[in-house]
PDB file of C-alpha atoms in Angstrom:
ATOM      1  CA  MET A  17      43.332  20.058 -28.143  1.00 42.00           C
ATOM      2  CA  GLU A  18      43.570  16.794 -31.023  1.00 44.00           C
ATOM      3  CA  LEU A  19      40.741  14.552 -31.525  1.00 46.00           C
ATOM      4  CA  LYS A  20      42.661  10.823 -30.788  1.00 48.00           C
ATOM      5  CA  LYS A  21      40.953   7.814 -33.594  1.00 48.00           C
ATOM      6  CA  ASP A  22      41.808   5.193 -30.907  1.00 47.00           C
ATOM      7  CA  ARG A  23      38.524   3.027 -30.916  1.00 50.00           C
ATOM      8  CA  ASP A  24      39.323   1.308 -27.804  1.00 49.00           C
ATOM      9  CA  ASN A  25      36.253   2.045 -26.320  1.00 58.00           C
ATOM     10  CA  ASN A  26      32.520   0.064 -25.184  1.00 66.00           C
ATOM     11  CA  PHE A  27      30.683   2.059 -28.202  1.00 73.00           C
ATOM     12  CA  ASP A  28      29.700  -1.215 -29.732  1.00 75.00           C
ATOM     13  CA  LEU A  29      28.575  -2.904 -27.032  1.00 78.00           C
ATOM     14  CA  ILE A  30      26.782  -0.397 -25.504  1.00 81.00           C
ATOM     15  CA  ARG A  31      24.613   0.164 -28.223  1.00 82.00           C
ATOM     16  CA  LEU A  32      24.258  -3.532 -29.207  1.00 84.00           C
ATOM     17  CA  ILE A  33      22.853  -3.239 -25.329  1.00 85.00           C
ATOM     18  CA  ALA A  34      20.788  -0.066 -25.478  1.00 87.00           C
ATOM     19  CA  ALA A  35      19.477  -2.202 -29.072  1.00 86.00           C
ATOM     20  CA  ILE A  36      18.847  -5.067 -26.602  1.00 89.00           C
ATOM     21  CA  GLN A  37      16.588  -2.538 -24.404  1.00 89.00           C
ATOM     22  CA  VAL A  38      14.378  -1.430 -26.589  1.00 88.00           C
ATOM     23  CA  PHE A  39      13.391  -3.888 -28.219  1.00 86.00           C
ATOM     24  CA  VAL A  40      12.434  -6.065 -25.415  1.00 88.00           C
ATOM     25  CA  MET A  41      10.293  -3.009 -23.668  1.00 87.00           C
ATOM     26  CA  HIS A  42       8.798  -2.510 -26.564  1.00 83.00           C
ATOM     27  CA  ALA A  43       7.811  -6.193 -26.649  1.00 85.00           C
ATOM     28  CA  VAL A  44       6.926  -6.504 -23.316  1.00 87.00           C
ATOM     29  CA  VAL A  45       4.746  -3.636 -23.373  1.00 82.00           C
ATOM     30  CA  TYR A  46       2.980  -4.414 -27.469  1.00 79.00           C
ATOM     31  CA  LEU A  47       3.337  -8.801 -26.863  1.00 83.00           C
ATOM     32  CA  ASN A  48       1.959  -8.115 -23.268  1.00 85.00           C
ATOM     33  CA  ILE A  49       4.660 -10.946 -22.340  1.00 87.00           C
ATOM     34  CA  PRO A  50       4.331 -11.912 -18.247  1.00 88.00           C
ATOM     35  CA  VAL A  51       7.871  -9.702 -17.000  1.00 86.00           C
ATOM     36  CA  SER A  52       8.121  -9.807 -13.635  1.00 89.00           C
ATOM     37  CA  PRO A  53       7.847  -5.879 -13.073  1.00 88.00           C
ATOM     38  CA  TYR A  54      11.637  -6.017 -10.875  1.00 90.00           C
ATOM     39  CA  ILE A  55      13.023  -6.826 -13.950  1.00 90.00           C
ATOM     40  CA  LEU A  56      11.427  -3.992 -16.081  1.00 90.00           C
ATOM     41  CA  GLU A  57      12.584  -1.685 -12.915  1.00 92.00           C
ATOM     42  CA  ILE A  58      15.947  -2.848 -13.375  1.00 91.00           C
ATOM     43  CA  ALA A  59      16.130  -2.624 -17.613  1.00 90.00           C
ATOM     44  CA  ASP A  60      14.774   0.407 -17.322  1.00 91.00           C
ATOM     45  CA  TRP A  61      17.901   1.909 -15.912  1.00 92.00           C
ATOM     46  CA  PHE A  62      19.655   1.178 -19.121  1.00 90.00           C
ATOM     47  CA  PRO A  63      17.253   3.327 -21.102  1.00 91.00           C
ATOM     48  CA  GLY A  64      18.056   2.730 -24.184  1.00 89.00           C
ATOM     49  CA  VAL A  65      16.872   6.079 -26.231  1.00 91.00           C
ATOM     50  CA  PRO A  66      18.796   8.101 -23.963  1.00 92.00           C
ATOM     51  CA  ILE A  67      21.764   6.217 -24.800  1.00 91.00           C
ATOM     52  CA  PHE A  68      21.868   6.122 -28.335  1.00 91.00           C
ATOM     53  CA  PHE A  69      21.252  10.076 -27.753  1.00 93.00           C
ATOM     54  CA  MET A  70      24.714  10.439 -24.906  1.00 92.00           C
ATOM     55  CA  ILE A  71      26.171   8.623 -27.373  1.00 91.00           C
ATOM     56  CA  SER A  72      25.275  10.592 -31.051  1.00 91.00           C
ATOM     57  CA  GLY A  73      26.308  13.612 -28.727  1.00 91.00           C
ATOM     58  CA  TYR A  74      29.852  12.272 -28.293  1.00 90.00           C
ATOM     59  CA  LEU A  75      30.083  11.160 -31.633  1.00 90.00           C
ATOM     60  CA  VAL A  76      28.502  13.418 -33.979  1.00 91.00           C
ATOM     61  CA  LEU A  77      30.398  15.642 -33.210  1.00 88.00           C
ATOM     62  CA  SER A  78      33.721  13.986 -33.158  1.00 88.00           C
ATOM     63  CA  SER A  79      32.463  13.513 -37.168  1.00 88.00           C
ATOM     64  CA  PHE A  80      31.798  17.051 -37.518  1.00 88.00           C
ATOM     65  CA  VAL A  81      34.988  17.753 -36.029  1.00 84.00           C
ATOM     66  CA  ARG A  82      36.869  14.930 -38.592  1.00 87.00           C
ATOM     67  CA  SER A  83      35.024  16.590 -41.569  1.00 86.00           C
ATOM     68  CA  PRO A  84      36.525  18.697 -44.218  1.00 87.00           C
ATOM     69  CA  SER A  85      33.518  20.743 -44.790  1.00 86.00           C
ATOM     70  CA  SER A  86      30.230  21.237 -43.310  1.00 84.00           C
ATOM     71  CA  TYR A  87      29.276  20.225 -46.953  1.00 88.00           C
ATOM     72  CA  GLN A  88      30.486  16.406 -46.217  1.00 91.00           C
ATOM     73  CA  TYR A  89      29.321  16.549 -42.703  1.00 91.00           C
ATOM     74  CA  PHE A  90      26.041  17.446 -44.152  1.00 92.00           C
ATOM     75  CA  ARG A  91      26.534  14.794 -46.376  1.00 92.00           C
ATOM     76  CA  ASN A  92      27.713  11.446 -44.433  1.00 92.00           C
ATOM     77  CA  ARG A  93      25.233  12.448 -42.010  1.00 92.00           C
ATOM     78  CA  ALA A  94      22.203  12.323 -44.372  1.00 93.00           C
ATOM     79  CA  LEU A  95      23.736   9.038 -46.239  1.00 93.00           C
ATOM     80  CA  ARG A  96      24.084   7.267 -42.414  1.00 90.00           C
ATOM     81  CA  ILE A  97      19.902   8.324 -42.066  1.00 92.00           C
ATOM     82  CA  PHE A  98      18.042   8.330 -44.837  1.00 93.00           C
ATOM     83  CA  PRO A  99      18.587   5.005 -46.723  1.00 93.00           C
ATOM     84  CA  GLY A 100      18.194   2.286 -44.403  1.00 91.00           C
ATOM     85  CA  LEU A 101      15.043   4.804 -42.877  1.00 91.00           C
ATOM     86  CA  TRP A 102      13.132   4.818 -46.816  1.00 92.00           C
ATOM     87  CA  VAL A 103      13.966   0.719 -46.751  1.00 92.00           C
ATOM     88  CA  CYS A 104      12.190   0.886 -43.344  1.00 88.00           C
ATOM     89  CA  LEU A 105       9.368   2.332 -44.219  1.00 87.00           C
ATOM     90  CA  LEU A 106       8.267   1.375 -47.575  1.00 88.00           C
ATOM     91  CA  LEU A 107       8.332  -2.076 -45.930  1.00 88.00           C
ATOM     92  CA  THR A 108       6.114  -1.498 -43.431  1.00 83.00           C
ATOM     93  CA  PHE A 109       3.804   0.485 -46.006  1.00 80.00           C
ATOM     94  CA  ILE A 110       3.811  -2.876 -47.812  1.00 83.00           C
ATOM     95  CA  PHE A 111       2.960  -4.519 -44.515  1.00 80.00           C
ATOM     96  CA  VAL A 112       0.200  -2.587 -43.691  1.00 76.00           C
ATOM     97  CA  ALA A 113      -1.169  -2.522 -47.279  1.00 77.00           C
ATOM     98  CA  ILE A 114      -0.747  -6.615 -46.785  1.00 79.00           C
ATOM     99  CA  ARG A 115      -2.619  -6.735 -43.351  1.00 74.00           C
ATOM    100  CA  GLY A 116      -5.487  -4.945 -45.501  1.00 71.00           C
ATOM    101  CA  ASP A 117      -5.237  -1.424 -43.037  1.00 66.00           C
ATOM    102  CA  LEU A 118      -5.043   0.736 -46.586  1.00 68.00           C
ATOM    103  CA  ALA A 119      -9.018   0.341 -46.833  1.00 65.00           C
ATOM    104  CA  ASP A 120     -10.236   3.503 -48.258  1.00 65.00           C
ATOM    105  CA  THR A 121      -9.457   6.735 -50.420  1.00 65.00           C
ATOM    106  CA  ASN A 122      -9.069   8.452 -47.224  1.00 70.00           C
ATOM    107  CA  THR A 123      -6.543   6.460 -45.677  1.00 71.00           C
ATOM    108  CA  ILE A 124      -4.393   6.287 -49.004  1.00 75.00           C
ATOM    109  CA  LEU A 125      -3.928  10.038 -48.065  1.00 78.00           C
ATOM    110  CA  ARG A 126      -3.271   9.569 -44.568  1.00 75.00           C
ATOM    111  CA  SER A 127      -0.752   6.789 -45.597  1.00 77.00           C
ATOM    112  CA  ILE A 128       0.996   9.032 -48.153  1.00 80.00           C
ATOM    113  CA  PHE A 129       1.334  12.093 -46.179  1.00 81.00           C
ATOM    114  CA  TRP A 130       2.919   9.723 -43.003  1.00 80.00           C
ATOM    115  CA  PHE A 131       5.467   8.344 -45.379  1.00 82.00           C
ATOM    116  CA  ILE A 132       6.408  12.044 -46.546  1.00 85.00           C
ATOM    117  CA  ALA A 133       7.066  13.456 -42.851  1.00 83.00           C
ATOM    118  CA  ASN A 134       8.641   9.995 -41.541  1.00 84.00           C
ATOM    119  CA  GLY A 135      10.695  10.373 -45.063  1.00 87.00           C
ATOM    120  CA  THR A 136      12.083  14.255 -44.831  1.00 88.00           C
ATOM    121  CA  ILE A 137      12.073  14.779 -40.356  1.00 86.00           C
ATOM    122  CA  PHE A 138       8.716  14.918 -39.655  1.00 85.00           C
ATOM    123  CA  GLN A 139       8.825  11.639 -37.906  1.00 79.00           C
ATOM    124  CA  PHE A 140       6.459  11.730 -34.812  1.00 77.00           C
ATOM    125  CA  ALA A 141       3.940  11.915 -37.087  1.00 68.00           C
ATOM    126  CA  GLY A 142       3.053   8.399 -36.909  1.00 58.00           C
ATOM    127  CA  ALA A 143      -0.700   7.885 -37.981  1.00 54.00           C
ATOM    128  CA  ILE A 144      -1.306   5.363 -40.412  1.00 48.00           C
ATOM    129  CA  GLY A 145      -4.484   3.923 -40.821  1.00 47.00           C
ATOM    130  CA  THR A 146      -6.329   3.798 -37.085  1.00 46.00           C
ATOM    131  CA  GLY A 147      -3.325   3.072 -35.144  1.00 51.00           C
ATOM    132  CA  VAL A 148       0.865   3.893 -35.319  1.00 63.00           C
ATOM    133  CA  ALA A 149       3.140   2.435 -38.185  1.00 69.00           C
ATOM    134  CA  ASN A 150       7.160   2.050 -36.104  1.00 73.00           C
ATOM    135  CA  GLY A 151       6.081   4.789 -33.675  1.00 72.00           C
ATOM    136  CA  PRO A 152       9.602   4.453 -32.454  1.00 77.00           C
ATOM    137  CA  LEU A 153      10.304   6.351 -35.235  1.00 82.00           C
ATOM    138  CA  TRP A 154      10.186   9.615 -33.404  1.00 85.00           C
ATOM    139  CA  SER A 155      13.559   9.662 -32.014  1.00 89.00           C
ATOM    140  CA  ILE A 156      15.211   9.784 -35.633  1.00 90.00           C
ATOM    141  CA  SER A 157      13.444  13.359 -35.321  1.00 90.00           C
ATOM    142  CA  SER A 158      15.379  14.007 -32.637  1.00 92.00           C
ATOM    143  CA  GLU A 159      18.433  13.360 -33.748  1.00 93.00           C
ATOM    144  CA  LEU A 160      17.734  15.110 -37.471  1.00 93.00           C
ATOM    145  CA  GLN A 161      17.490  17.519 -35.122  1.00 93.00           C
ATOM    146  CA  PHE A 162      20.911  16.908 -33.342  1.00 93.00           C
ATOM    147  CA  TYR A 163      22.923  17.041 -36.881  1.00 93.00           C
ATOM    148  CA  ILE A 164      21.136  20.520 -37.934  1.00 91.00           C
ATOM    149  CA  LEU A 165      22.576  22.830 -34.646  1.00 89.00           C
ATOM    150  CA  LEU A 166      25.050  21.491 -33.925  1.00 87.00           C
ATOM    151  CA  PRO A 167      27.426  22.393 -36.276  1.00 83.00           C
ATOM    152  CA  LEU A 168      27.071  25.317 -33.677  1.00 78.00           C
ATOM    153  CA  PHE A 169      28.753  23.875 -30.886  1.00 73.00           C
ATOM    154  CA  GLY A 170      31.281  22.592 -34.060  1.00 70.00           C
ATOM    155  CA  VAL A 171      32.480  26.690 -34.972  1.00 74.00           C
ATOM    156  CA  LEU A 172      32.113  27.654 -31.276  1.00 72.00           C
ATOM    157  CA  LEU A 173      34.480  25.122 -29.790  1.00 69.00           C
ATOM    158  CA  SER A 174      36.880  25.856 -33.316  1.00 71.00           C
ATOM    159  CA  TYR A 175      36.782  29.399 -31.611  1.00 72.00           C
ATOM    160  CA  PHE A 176      38.017  28.308 -28.516  1.00 70.00           C
ATOM    161  CA  LYS A 177      40.080  26.405 -30.262  1.00 68.00           C
ATOM    162  CA  LYS A 178      41.878  28.477 -31.998  1.00 70.00           C
ATOM    163  CA  ASN A 179      41.852  31.345 -29.377  1.00 68.00           C
ATOM    164  CA  ASN A 180      43.254  29.289 -26.899  1.00 66.00           C
ATOM    165  CA  ILE A 181      39.882  29.779 -24.521  1.00 67.00           C
ATOM    166  CA  SER A 182      39.059  27.252 -22.345  1.00 72.00           C
ATOM    167  CA  VAL A 183      36.615  24.273 -22.661  1.00 77.00           C
ATOM    168  CA  LEU A 184      35.809  25.228 -19.028  1.00 80.00           C
ATOM    169  CA  TYR A 185      33.819  28.733 -21.129  1.00 79.00           C
ATOM    170  CA  THR A 186      32.209  25.943 -23.330  1.00 80.00           C
ATOM    171  CA  THR A 187      31.045  24.345 -20.364  1.00 87.00           C
ATOM    172  CA  VAL A 188      29.497  26.717 -18.787  1.00 85.00           C
ATOM    173  CA  ILE A 189      26.977  27.400 -21.373  1.00 85.00           C
ATOM    174  CA  ILE A 190      26.185  24.431 -22.471  1.00 89.00           C
ATOM    175  CA  VAL A 191      25.845  23.500 -18.860  1.00 92.00           C
ATOM    176  CA  PRO A 192      22.694  25.986 -18.397  1.00 93.00           C
ATOM    177  CA  LEU A 193      21.418  24.130 -21.721  1.00 93.00           C
ATOM    178  CA  ILE A 194      21.396  21.207 -20.748  1.00 95.00           C
ATOM    179  CA  VAL A 195      19.070  22.028 -16.980  1.00 95.00           C
ATOM    180  CA  ILE A 196      16.744  24.472 -19.863  1.00 96.00           C
ATOM    181  CA  SER A 197      16.530  21.368 -22.153  1.00 96.00           C
ATOM    182  CA  GLY A 198      15.686  18.784 -18.769  1.00 95.00           C
ATOM    183  CA  PHE A 199      13.509  21.099 -16.856  1.00 96.00           C
ATOM    184  CA  PHE A 200      11.148  20.987 -20.480  1.00 96.00           C
ATOM    185  CA  HIS A 201      11.594  17.408 -21.232  1.00 95.00           C
ATOM    186  CA  GLU A 202       9.170  16.996 -17.632  1.00 95.00           C
ATOM    187  CA  TYR A 203       7.083  20.044 -18.619  1.00 94.00           C
ATOM    188  CA  VAL A 204       6.141  17.991 -22.160  1.00 92.00           C
ATOM    189  CA  LEU A 205       5.583  14.241 -19.985  1.00 92.00           C
ATOM    190  CA  LYS A 206       3.719  15.720 -16.987  1.00 92.00           C
ATOM    191  CA  SER A 207       1.600  18.209 -19.887  1.00 91.00           C
ATOM    192  CA  GLN A 208       0.858  15.676 -21.997  1.00 87.00           C
ATOM    193  CA  ALA A 209      -2.517  15.218 -21.216  1.00 85.00           C
ATOM    194  CA  VAL A 210      -3.828  19.179 -21.579  1.00 87.00           C
ATOM    195  CA  LEU A 211      -1.309  19.524 -24.849  1.00 84.00           C
ATOM    196  CA  HIS A 212      -2.902  18.684 -28.075  1.00 78.00           C
ATOM    197  CA  VAL A 213      -2.783  15.948 -30.008  1.00 74.00           C
ATOM    198  CA  TRP A 214      -0.699  17.647 -32.298  1.00 76.00           C
ATOM    199  CA  VAL A 215       1.290  19.210 -29.956  1.00 84.00           C
ATOM    200  CA  TYR A 216       2.538  17.056 -27.181  1.00 86.00           C
ATOM    201  CA  PRO A 217       4.357  14.653 -30.039  1.00 85.00           C
ATOM    202  CA  THR A 218       6.005  17.415 -32.088  1.00 87.00           C
ATOM    203  CA  TYR A 219       7.684  19.167 -28.349  1.00 89.00           C
ATOM    204  CA  TYR A 220       8.413  15.630 -26.944  1.00 90.00           C
ATOM    205  CA  ALA A 221      11.071  14.671 -30.488  1.00 89.00           C
ATOM    206  CA  SER A 222      11.991  18.346 -30.652  1.00 91.00           C
ATOM    207  CA  PHE A 223      15.664  18.767 -29.751  1.00 92.00           C
ATOM    208  CA  LEU A 224      14.509  21.273 -26.898  1.00 93.00           C
ATOM    209  CA  ALA A 225      13.119  18.471 -24.868  1.00 93.00           C
ATOM    210  CA  ASN A 226      15.967  15.839 -25.761  1.00 94.00           C
ATOM    211  CA  GLY A 227      19.127  17.868 -26.206  1.00 94.00           C
ATOM    212  CA  TYR A 228      20.278  17.402 -22.774  1.00 95.00           C
ATOM    213  CA  LEU A 229      20.443  14.406 -23.695  1.00 95.00           C
ATOM    214  CA  PHE A 230      23.268  14.633 -26.817  1.00 94.00           C
ATOM    215  CA  LEU A 231      25.179  17.740 -24.931  1.00 94.00           C
ATOM    216  CA  MET A 232      26.088  15.501 -22.365  1.00 93.00           C
ATOM    217  CA  GLY A 233      27.529  13.302 -24.976  1.00 91.00           C
ATOM    218  CA  VAL A 234      29.474  17.230 -26.260  1.00 90.00           C
ATOM    219  CA  LEU A 235      30.267  17.307 -22.602  1.00 90.00           C
ATOM    220  CA  VAL A 236      32.348  14.115 -22.735  1.00 89.00           C
ATOM    221  CA  PHE A 237      33.422  15.215 -26.071  1.00 89.00           C
ATOM    222  CA  ILE A 238      34.936  18.157 -25.096  1.00 86.00           C
ATOM    223  CA  TRP A 239      36.738  17.053 -21.740  1.00 88.00           C
ATOM    224  CA  ARG A 240      38.043  13.158 -23.723  1.00 86.00           C
ATOM    225  CA  ASP A 241      41.735  14.736 -23.072  1.00 85.00           C
ATOM    226  CA  LYS A 242      40.792  14.943 -19.160  1.00 85.00           C
ATOM    227  CA  LEU A 243      38.001  12.493 -19.142  1.00 84.00           C
ATOM    228  CA  MET A 244      39.989   8.773 -20.291  1.00 82.00           C
ATOM    229  CA  PRO A 245      42.637   8.957 -17.798  1.00 82.00           C
ATOM    230  CA  LEU A 246      40.504   8.548 -15.054  1.00 81.00           C
ATOM    231  CA  VAL A 247      37.625   6.281 -16.201  1.00 80.00           C
ATOM    232  CA  GLN A 248      39.663   4.023 -18.829  1.00 76.00           C
ATOM    233  CA  GLY A 249      39.469   0.414 -17.942  1.00 75.00           C
ATOM    234  CA  ARG A 250      37.269   1.335 -14.591  1.00 78.00           C
ATOM    235  CA  ALA A 251      34.213   0.331 -16.317  1.00 77.00           C
ATOM    236  CA  LEU A 252      32.906  -2.159 -13.596  1.00 82.00           C
ATOM    237  CA  PHE A 253      33.900   0.865 -10.724  1.00 85.00           C
ATOM    238  CA  PHE A 254      31.340   2.830 -12.761  1.00 83.00           C
ATOM    239  CA  ILE A 255      28.177   0.901 -13.674  1.00 86.00           C
ATOM    240  CA  VAL A 256      27.973  -0.290  -9.526  1.00 88.00           C
ATOM    241  CA  LEU A 257      28.377   3.509  -8.885  1.00 87.00           C
ATOM    242  CA  TYR A 258      25.468   3.821 -11.112  1.00 90.00           C
ATOM    243  CA  LEU A 259      23.195   0.940  -9.615  1.00 91.00           C
ATOM    244  CA  VAL A 260      24.383   2.075  -5.916  1.00 92.00           C
ATOM    245  CA  THR A 261      23.030   5.387  -7.105  1.00 91.00           C
ATOM    246  CA  ARG A 262      19.526   4.031  -8.627  1.00 93.00           C
ATOM    247  CA  ILE A 263      19.417   1.750  -6.318  1.00 94.00           C
ATOM    248  CA  PHE A 264      19.689   4.133  -3.331  1.00 94.00           C
ATOM    249  CA  LEU A 265      17.196   6.524  -5.260  1.00 94.00           C
ATOM    250  CA  LEU A 266      14.167   3.211  -5.702  1.00 94.00           C
ATOM    251  CA  MET A 267      14.651   3.046  -1.707  1.00 94.00           C
ATOM    252  CA  LEU A 268      14.037   6.822  -1.490  1.00 93.00           C
ATOM    253  CA  GLY A 269      10.932   6.299  -4.027  1.00 92.00           C
ATOM    254  CA  TYR A 270      12.458   7.521  -7.502  1.00 93.00           C
ATOM    255  CA  ASP A 271      11.472   4.244  -9.970  1.00 94.00           C
ATOM    256  CA  ALA A 272      12.828   4.324 -13.491  1.00 93.00           C
ATOM    257  CA  HIS A 273       9.760   6.335 -14.535  1.00 91.00           C
ATOM    258  CA  THR A 274      10.251   8.964 -12.417  1.00 93.00           C
ATOM    259  CA  VAL A 275      14.162   9.242 -13.030  1.00 93.00           C
ATOM    260  CA  GLN A 276      13.187   9.189 -16.277  1.00 92.00           C
ATOM    261  CA  SER A 277      10.489  11.649 -16.545  1.00 92.00           C
ATOM    262  CA  THR A 278      12.186  14.475 -14.382  1.00 93.00           C
ATOM    263  CA  ILE A 279      14.696  16.944 -13.936  1.00 94.00           C
ATOM    264  CA  LEU A 280      16.666  14.070 -11.750  1.00 93.00           C
ATOM    265  CA  SER A 281      18.080  12.570 -15.390  1.00 93.00           C
ATOM    266  CA  VAL A 282      19.853  15.359 -15.790  1.00 93.00           C
ATOM    267  CA  PHE A 283      21.798  14.467 -12.830  1.00 91.00           C
ATOM    268  CA  VAL A 284      21.848  10.698 -13.288  1.00 91.00           C
ATOM    269  CA  TYR A 285      22.063   9.861 -17.083  1.00 90.00           C
ATOM    270  CA  PRO A 286      25.436  11.939 -16.468  1.00 86.00           C
ATOM    271  CA  PHE A 287      27.171   8.131 -15.165  1.00 81.00           C
ATOM    272  CA  LEU A 288      25.512   6.506 -18.632  1.00 81.00           C
ATOM    273  CA  SER A 289      27.486   9.157 -21.035  1.00 77.00           C
ATOM    274  CA  LEU A 290      30.579   8.399 -18.620  1.00 73.00           C
ATOM    275  CA  LEU A 291      30.431   4.261 -19.133  1.00 70.00           C
ATOM    276  CA  ARG A 292      31.600   4.746 -23.072  1.00 64.00           C
ATOM    277  CA  ALA A 293      35.045   5.553 -22.154  1.00 62.00           C
ATOM    278  CA  CYS A 294      35.761   3.227 -19.636  1.00 64.00           C
TER     279      CYS A 294
END
């Protein structure tokens, strides 16, 4: 199963759309921008964070397969995340200080803890001052956990390839993990009110709660040789199919929030993961 270096894909376009969706949805909430709920519903049919996670599942596994060593893989991943993250955190710290939110010793100590936590792998620890600074950084924690765990799947694929074992067996292993993670994601969101204030963000940012999204990208990668001929050049068809599916679900009472927060996402989001190959 040779890795093709064909860059003729929709990754950049999909990532741009996902980034715009995240920006717009956060702006609407935090700035109280009046937007029709129908527009917000449709915008939420293309959720930015899940799309980024699914793309990572594909691209990061591809990077691991191409890397000459585990050291090189982890080095590349660290260089991709941490320099930009540290600059972002420093700028955030400066802006918070300019606003005057570092008024006492206790707040300064909490801010130092925030800086260290967010600069490593604990980005879900977002409290600083009286609010949350750069709350969306929590997704980096999930991303980093995936980076650490991914070599396990890479080793599994290498073993199967070496022993001429079909990728079907890999799929049989991964699909139950996707379902388990999907159920855990639903449990965390439904239990938010009863979980401890520290437990909820820890669970929500964990690979257990978001792993199913990355693993969908992993599945697309390991089946890419068979999927590409079926989907390439058919982006419009899959977009229409996805929209029809979402309209049908909406008619049944399953809006975007319901799909995102329940096991339904395990069955709906694979349509989005296929769009990257069109």
